[in-house]
Backbone as a printed PyTorch tensor [residue, N CA C, xyz], in Angstrom:
tensor([[[  2.9240,  -0.1420,   7.0960],
         [  1.4510,  -0.5770,   7.7030],
         [  1.7750,  -0.6040,   9.0720]],

        [[  2.6000,  -1.1550,   9.4030],
         [  2.9030,  -1.3930,  10.8730],
         [  2.3440,  -2.7800,  11.1910]],

        [[  2.4640,  -3.3000,  12.4140],
         [  2.0080,  -4.5210,  13.2350],
         [  0.7030,  -4.5370,  13.5520]],

        [[  0.0100,  -3.6390,  13.7450],
         [ -1.1470,  -3.4730,  14.0910],
         [ -2.4960,  -4.0060,  13.3340]],

        [[ -2.4380,  -3.9980,  11.9570],
         [ -3.0180,  -4.6580,  10.6780],
         [ -2.5700,  -4.0200,   9.5240]],

        [[ -2.1860,  -5.5670,   9.2370],
         [ -1.9630,  -5.7910,   7.9960],
         [ -2.3160,  -5.3550,   6.3830]],

        [[ -2.0490,  -4.9610,   5.4950],
         [ -2.9380,  -4.3030,   4.3230],
         [ -3.4950,  -5.2820,   3.9030]],

        [[ -4.8340,  -4.7940,   3.4700],
         [ -6.3940,  -5.9260,   3.4170],
         [ -5.6720,  -6.9490,   2.0630]],

        [[ -4.7990,  -6.3230,   1.2280],
         [ -4.5630,  -7.3010,   0.1450],
         [ -3.7450,  -8.7100,   0.8390]],

        [[ -3.0360,  -8.2540,   1.2600],
         [ -1.8560,  -9.1900,   2.3200],
         [ -2.7960, -10.1960,   2.9320]],

        [[ -3.7700,  -9.5380,   3.6730],
         [ -4.4240, -10.2470,   4.8780],
         [ -5.3610, -11.4850,   3.8210]],

        [[ -6.1510, -10.9010,   2.7230],
         [ -6.7680, -12.0650,   1.6520],
         [ -6.0100, -12.9310,   1.2700]],

        [[ -4.3560, -12.7470,   0.9730],
         [ -3.4930, -13.7720,  -0.2980],
         [ -2.9090, -14.4010,   1.0740]],

        [[ -2.7570, -14.2680,   2.5990],
         [ -2.8710, -14.9980,   3.6260],
         [ -3.7520, -16.2970,   3.9400]],

        [[ -5.0450, -15.7250,   3.7880],
         [ -6.5220, -16.8720,   3.9180],
         [ -6.3770, -17.6740,   2.8770]],

        [[ -6.0550, -17.0050,   1.3810],
         [ -6.4830, -17.6510,   0.3800],
         [ -5.1470, -19.1050,   0.4280]],

        [[ -4.2210, -18.5590,   0.8350],
         [ -2.6700, -19.3850,   1.0000],
         [ -3.2720, -20.5920,   1.9090]],

        [[ -3.7390, -20.2310,   2.7380],
         [ -4.0060, -20.9570,   3.9660],
         [ -5.2380, -22.0290,   3.6330]],

        [[ -6.2350, -21.4470,   2.7830],
         [ -7.3600, -22.2920,   2.5210],
         [ -7.1600, -23.1510,   1.3870]],

        [[ -6.2700, -22.7000,   0.4540],
         [ -6.1720, -23.0020,  -0.8480],
         [ -4.9710, -24.2050,  -0.9840]],

        [[ -4.2230, -24.2340,  -0.5940],
         [ -2.5950, -24.9730,  -0.0940],
         [ -2.5900, -26.0540,  -1.1280]],

        [[ -4.0900, -26.9110,  -0.8750],
         [ -4.0380, -27.9840,  -1.5680],
         [ -4.3370, -28.2910,  -2.8430]],

        [[ -4.8710, -27.0920,  -3.4010],
         [ -5.1360, -27.0390,  -4.7030],
         [ -4.1200, -26.8610,  -5.4510]],

        [[ -4.0860, -27.3500,  -6.9990],
         [ -2.9030, -27.4400,  -7.9800],
         [ -2.1670, -26.1920,  -8.3990]],

        [[ -3.1660, -24.9470,  -8.3160],
         [ -2.7360, -23.9900,  -8.7820],
         [ -2.4230, -22.6860,  -7.1990]],

        [[ -2.7250, -23.1600,  -6.3340],
         [ -2.1430, -22.4840,  -5.1550],
         [ -0.9650, -23.5900,  -4.4160]],

        [[ -0.7970, -25.0800,  -4.6390],
         [ -0.0680, -25.6000,  -3.7000],
         [  1.3820, -25.1830,  -4.7240]],

        [[  1.3290, -24.9120,  -5.8810],
         [  3.0030, -24.5650,  -6.0770],
         [  3.4550, -22.9550,  -5.6250]],

        [[  2.6990, -22.0590,  -5.4300],
         [  2.4920, -20.8110,  -4.6930],
         [  2.8570, -21.0100,  -3.3160]],

        [[  2.2100, -21.8740,  -2.8630],
         [  2.4220, -22.1760,  -1.0230],
         [  4.1120, -22.7250,  -1.0210]],

        [[  4.3420, -23.3980,  -1.9610],
         [  5.7920, -24.1610,  -1.9690],
         [  6.8620, -22.7330,  -1.9270]],

        [[  6.6480, -21.9630,  -3.3820],
         [  7.4310, -21.0580,  -3.1920],
         [  7.6610, -20.0550,  -2.1990]],

        [[  6.2960, -19.6380,  -1.7080],
         [  6.3690, -19.3180,  -0.7220],
         [  7.3040, -19.1700,   0.7090]],

        [[  6.9530, -20.8040,   0.8040],
         [  8.1600, -21.3910,   1.9610],
         [  9.4450, -21.1970,   1.8600]],

        [[  9.8100, -21.4970,   0.5130],
         [ 11.2770, -21.3030,   0.3280],
         [ 11.5220, -19.8060,   0.3830]],

        [[ 10.9310, -19.1200,   0.2140],
         [ 10.9460, -17.3810,   0.4770],
         [ 11.2530, -16.8270,   1.4990]],

        [[ 10.3010, -17.7250,   2.8860],
         [ 10.3450, -17.2540,   3.9010],
         [ 11.2240, -17.4740,   4.9700]],

        [[ 11.6110, -16.7080,   6.4860],
         [ 12.4120, -16.8460,   7.0170],
         [ 11.6700, -18.6280,   8.0360]],

        [[ 12.5090, -18.9290,   8.6810],
         [ 11.9280, -19.7890,   9.2700],
         [ 11.0280, -19.5800,  10.5570]],

        [[ 10.4390, -18.4080,  11.0300],
         [  9.6070, -17.9940,  11.7570],
         [  8.0810, -17.9020,  10.8980]],

        [[  8.4040, -17.1900,   9.6080],
         [  7.4600, -17.0740,   9.0780],
         [  6.7550, -18.3580,   8.0840]],

        [[  7.9440, -19.3040,   8.0710],
         [  7.3110, -20.6830,   7.4810],
         [  6.6020, -20.9440,   8.3110]],

        [[  6.8550, -21.0860,   9.6570],
         [  6.2960, -21.7370,  10.9910],
         [  5.1150, -21.3500,  10.6560]],

        [[  4.7170, -19.7630,  10.4900],
         [  3.1850, -19.0240,  10.5370],
         [  2.2640, -19.5470,   9.1450]],

        [[  3.3990, -19.8700,   8.0410],
         [  2.5500, -20.7430,   6.9510],
         [  1.8010, -21.8980,   7.2490]],

        [[  2.6770, -22.8880,   7.7180],
         [  2.7730, -24.2750,   7.9240],
         [  1.6300, -24.1950,   8.8190]],

        [[  1.2400, -23.2590,  10.2700],
         [  0.1580, -23.2290,  11.1230],
         [ -0.7590, -23.1350,  10.5420]],

        [[ -0.6040, -21.6370,   9.4520],
         [ -2.1890, -21.3330,   8.9560],
         [ -2.6810, -22.4870,   8.0520]],

        [[ -1.9290, -23.2260,   7.3210],
         [ -2.6960, -24.3830,   6.4820],
         [ -3.1270, -25.2210,   6.7120]],

        [[ -2.0940, -25.6510,   8.4860],
         [ -3.2170, -26.5000,   9.3180],
         [ -4.3410, -26.3410,   9.9700]],

        [[ -4.5710, -25.1800,  10.0490],
         [ -5.9810, -24.4210,  10.8320],
         [ -6.2310, -23.5670,   9.9830]],

        [[ -6.8650, -23.4920,   8.5390],
         [ -7.1720, -21.9890,   7.5810],
         [ -8.4640, -21.6800,   8.3400]],

        [[ -8.9460, -21.8540,   9.3870],
         [-10.5350, -21.5600,   9.7560],
         [ -9.7870, -20.5150,  10.7830]],

        [[ -8.4830, -20.6270,  11.7270],
         [ -8.3230, -19.7800,  12.6760],
         [ -7.4340, -18.6230,  12.6930]],

        [[ -8.2950, -17.7530,  12.7620],
         [ -8.3940, -16.3900,  12.6350],
         [ -6.7670, -15.8700,  12.8700]],

        [[ -6.6660, -16.1610,  14.0660],
         [ -5.2920, -15.8650,  15.0650],
         [ -4.0860, -16.4200,  14.0130]],

        [[ -3.9890, -17.8410,  13.4780],
         [ -2.8610, -18.1720,  12.6420],
         [ -2.7630, -17.6940,  11.4260]],

        [[ -4.1270, -17.1270,  10.7060],
         [ -4.1180, -16.6340,   9.6900],
         [ -3.7480, -15.4320,   9.5770]],

        [[ -3.9030, -14.2750,  10.4590],
         [ -3.7680, -13.0160,  11.0170],
         [ -1.5750, -12.9140,  11.2620]],

        [[ -1.2370, -13.6750,  11.9030],
         [  0.1740, -14.0060,  11.8250],
         [  0.7720, -14.3970,  11.0300]],

        [[  0.3470, -15.1710,  10.0860],
         [  0.6070, -15.1780,   8.3550],
         [  0.8880, -14.2160,   7.8520]],

        [[ -0.5190, -13.0650,   7.8220],
         [ -0.3210, -12.0260,   7.1760],
         [  0.4790, -10.8750,   7.7350]],

        [[  1.1890, -10.8330,   8.7900],
         [  1.7760,  -9.9470,   9.7140],
         [  3.2670, -10.3340,   8.8530]],

        [[  3.4500, -11.7370,   9.0850],
         [  5.0780, -12.4370,   8.3340],
         [  4.9550, -12.1000,   6.5340]],

        [[  4.1150, -12.0840,   6.2650],
         [  4.0020, -11.7630,   4.8330],
         [  4.7240, -10.4570,   4.3660]],

        [[  3.5920,  -9.5460,   5.3560],
         [  3.6470,  -8.1880,   5.1820],
         [  5.2310,  -7.6090,   5.5860]],

        [[  5.9980,  -8.4730,   6.9030],
         [  7.2160,  -8.0910,   7.0810],
         [  8.1950,  -8.7510,   6.0720]],

        [[  7.9420,  -9.7430,   5.1470],
         [  8.6210, -10.3490,   4.5530],
         [  8.5050,  -8.9260,   2.9860]],

        [[  7.7890,  -8.6110,   2.8430],
         [  7.1890,  -7.7460,   1.4310],
         [  7.9200,  -6.4970,   1.8760]],

        [[  8.3080,  -6.1430,   2.8460],
         [  8.9400,  -4.6730,   3.5560],
         [ 10.1610,  -4.8620,   3.6760]],

        [[ 10.6640,  -6.3270,   3.9760],
         [ 12.0810,  -6.4590,   3.9240],
         [ 12.7680,  -6.7520,   2.5490]],

        [[ 11.9460,  -7.1070,   1.7840],
         [ 12.3860,  -7.3460,   0.5040],
         [ 11.1290,  -6.9090,  -0.6660]],

        [[ 11.6090,  -5.7640,  -0.8560],
         [ 10.2720,  -5.8140,  -1.7810],
         [ 10.2000,  -6.2680,  -3.2690]],

        [[ 11.2020,  -6.7590,  -3.5850],
         [ 11.1690,  -7.7140,  -5.0400],
         [ 10.0000,  -9.2090,  -4.4150]],

        [[ 10.8480,  -9.8150,  -3.3810],
         [  9.4190, -10.9250,  -3.0560],
         [  8.3300, -10.5290,  -3.2370]],

        [[  7.6180,  -9.1220,  -2.4180],
         [  6.0310,  -8.7310,  -2.5160],
         [  5.8590,  -8.5590,  -4.0330]],

        [[  6.4730,  -8.1120,  -5.1210],
         [  6.0180,  -7.9040,  -6.0110],
         [  5.5840,  -9.1200,  -6.8220]],

        [[  6.9440, -10.2570,  -6.6000],
         [  6.6280, -11.8560,  -7.0460],
         [  5.7950, -12.2970,  -6.5550]],

        [[  4.9840, -12.2580,  -5.4580],
         [  3.9770, -12.9660,  -4.4320],
         [  3.0230, -11.9900,  -5.0240]],

        [[  2.6830, -11.0320,  -5.3360],
         [  1.3800, -10.4630,  -6.2310],
         [  1.2920, -11.3780,  -7.4800]],

        [[  2.2050, -11.1040,  -8.2400],
         [  2.4850, -11.5900,  -9.6710],
         [  1.9460, -13.1790,  -9.4880]],

        [[  2.3390, -13.9010,  -8.9020],
         [  2.1500, -15.1080,  -8.7600],
         [  0.7640, -15.9890,  -8.3110]],

        [[  0.5250, -14.8070,  -7.1520],
         [ -0.9630, -15.3220,  -6.5440],
         [ -2.0980, -14.6770,  -7.8460]],

        [[ -1.6900, -13.4370,  -8.4770],
         [ -2.8180, -13.2900,  -9.6660],
         [ -2.9550, -14.2870, -10.3220]],

        [[ -1.6690, -14.9040, -10.8010],
         [ -1.5450, -16.0830, -11.9980],
         [ -2.6050, -17.0500, -11.3550]],

        [[ -2.2770, -17.6180, -10.5190],
         [ -2.9870, -18.6740,  -9.3930],
         [ -4.2060, -18.5720,  -9.4550]],

        [[ -4.6390, -17.2270,  -9.2410],
         [ -5.9840, -16.7580,  -9.0680],
         [ -6.6800, -17.4810, -10.5140]],

        [[ -6.1000, -17.1940, -11.6580],
         [ -6.6300, -16.9670, -12.7790],
         [ -6.7840, -18.5030, -12.8570]],

        [[ -5.7980, -19.2530, -12.7710],
         [ -5.8620, -20.6000, -13.2410],
         [ -6.9290, -21.0770, -12.2910]],

        [[ -6.7500, -20.9070, -10.4890],
         [ -8.6830, -21.6910,  -9.8820],
         [ -9.8840, -21.1310, -10.5900]],

        [[ -9.7170, -19.9650, -11.2920],
         [-10.9510, -19.5030, -11.7350],
         [-11.2960, -20.3380, -13.0160]],

        [[-10.5060, -20.8960, -13.8680],
         [-10.4110, -22.0550, -15.0400],
         [-10.4870, -23.2560, -14.7680]],

        [[-10.5430, -23.5100, -13.4280],
         [-11.2090, -24.9300, -13.0930],
         [-12.2820, -25.2970, -13.1730]],

        [[-12.9790, -26.3050, -13.7020],
         [-14.1430, -26.9770, -14.1560],
         [-14.8050, -26.5900, -15.2900]],

        [[-13.6250, -26.0970, -15.9380],
         [-14.4790, -25.8110, -17.9700],
         [-14.9130, -24.4750, -17.5090]],

        [[-14.7810, -23.6640, -17.3520],
         [-15.0460, -22.3230, -16.9310],
         [-14.0550, -21.6280, -18.4370]],

        [[-14.2100, -20.3810, -19.0040],
         [-13.8480, -19.4130, -19.1960],
         [-13.1500, -18.6940, -18.5570]],

        [[-11.3630, -18.2250, -18.8150],
         [-11.0800, -16.9980, -17.6020],
         [-10.2110, -16.2320, -18.9920]],

        [[-10.4540, -15.2240, -19.1410],
         [ -9.8050, -14.3260, -20.0490],
         [ -8.6920, -13.5480, -19.2510]],

        [[ -7.5690, -13.4060, -19.4910],
         [ -6.6200, -12.2520, -18.4240],
         [ -5.8060, -11.3870, -19.8300]],

        [[ -5.9880, -10.5330, -19.9210],
         [ -5.2470, -10.1740, -21.0430],
         [ -4.5900,  -8.5480, -19.9510]],

        [[ -3.3560,  -8.3970, -20.6280],
         [ -2.3090,  -7.6290, -19.8080],
         [ -1.2550,  -6.9970, -20.6060]],

        [[ -0.6570,  -5.9460, -19.9940],
         [  0.1870,  -5.5370, -21.0870],
         [  0.0380,  -4.3890, -22.0470]],

        [[  0.5840,  -4.0000, -22.9770],
         [ -0.0050,  -3.1800, -24.2030],
         [ -0.6600,  -3.7920, -25.2760]],

        [[ -1.8090,  -4.0780, -25.0870],
         [ -2.2310,  -4.6550, -25.9950],
         [ -3.4480,  -3.6980, -26.7100]],

        [[ -3.4590,  -4.1570, -28.0190],
         [ -4.5060,  -3.2660, -28.6820],
         [ -5.0830,  -4.2790, -29.7620]],

        [[ -6.0560,  -3.7190, -30.2000],
         [ -7.3520,  -4.2510, -31.3140],
         [ -8.3090,  -5.3980, -30.2440]],

        [[ -8.6870,  -6.5230, -31.0520],
         [-10.1730,  -7.0380, -30.4590],
         [ -9.4030,  -8.2190, -29.5990]],

        [[-10.3720,  -8.8400, -28.8450],
         [-10.4890, -10.0600, -28.2400],
         [-11.6410, -10.6630, -28.1360]],

        [[-11.9270, -11.8750, -27.9500],
         [-12.7810, -12.7640, -28.1870],
         [-12.6780, -13.7580, -26.8090]],

        [[-13.4980, -13.7140, -25.8810],
         [-13.8330, -14.7810, -25.3910],
         [-14.6470, -16.0620, -25.6510]],

        [[-14.6310, -17.2810, -25.4850],
         [-15.6620, -18.0620, -25.8730],
         [-15.3920, -19.1060, -25.0930]],

        [[-16.1570, -20.0340, -25.0310],
         [-15.9530, -21.3720, -24.5710],
         [-16.6900, -22.5710, -26.1100]],

        [[-17.4420, -22.8790, -26.2640],
         [-17.7550, -23.6460, -27.0870],
         [-18.2800, -22.9240, -28.2510]],

        [[-17.7000, -23.1040, -29.6430],
         [-17.8750, -22.4140, -30.6840],
         [-18.1550, -23.0690, -31.8820]],

        [[-19.5310, -23.2810, -32.1980],
         [-19.7530, -24.1820, -33.3730],
         [-20.0200, -23.0210, -34.6340]],

        [[-19.2790, -23.2450, -35.4920],
         [-19.2060, -22.1890, -36.4830],
         [-17.9740, -21.2190, -36.4070]],

        [[-18.2680, -19.9250, -37.2110],
         [-17.3380, -18.9030, -37.4590],
         [-17.2310, -17.7720, -36.7100]],

        [[-16.0950, -17.3560, -36.2930],
         [-16.2290, -15.8930, -35.4510],
         [-15.9410, -14.7970, -36.7720]],

        [[-16.7020, -14.0140, -37.0000],
         [-16.2730, -13.0810, -37.8750],
         [-16.1330, -11.5740, -36.7550]],

        [[-14.6310, -10.8830, -37.2550],
         [-15.0690,  -9.2310, -36.4930],
         [-14.8710,  -8.2480, -37.3090]]])
């Protein structure tokens, strides 16, 4: 993609990492990302977390994440998988119901929160 404008997904991930770093779902992801990054990229992450409303800092984090992903596609794949799992966890907070079905699945699925009685399929 180049240095001009990071991929939109990376930009979204950077913004979420910066703003949700203190949450339980994303805190673990932020720690993992820090362990994977170069010192320069780690500094960009820390700066974005300190000021998540600063578009320049979040933009720099986006560029660093994209560089890291280009240098190590395995990091990029793992980042996207962990990010998707963290999104599911954050949506499940507060007693809501979240279903996440992936892979080769067939048959019926039921999503429910409070069931009083039986379920017949």
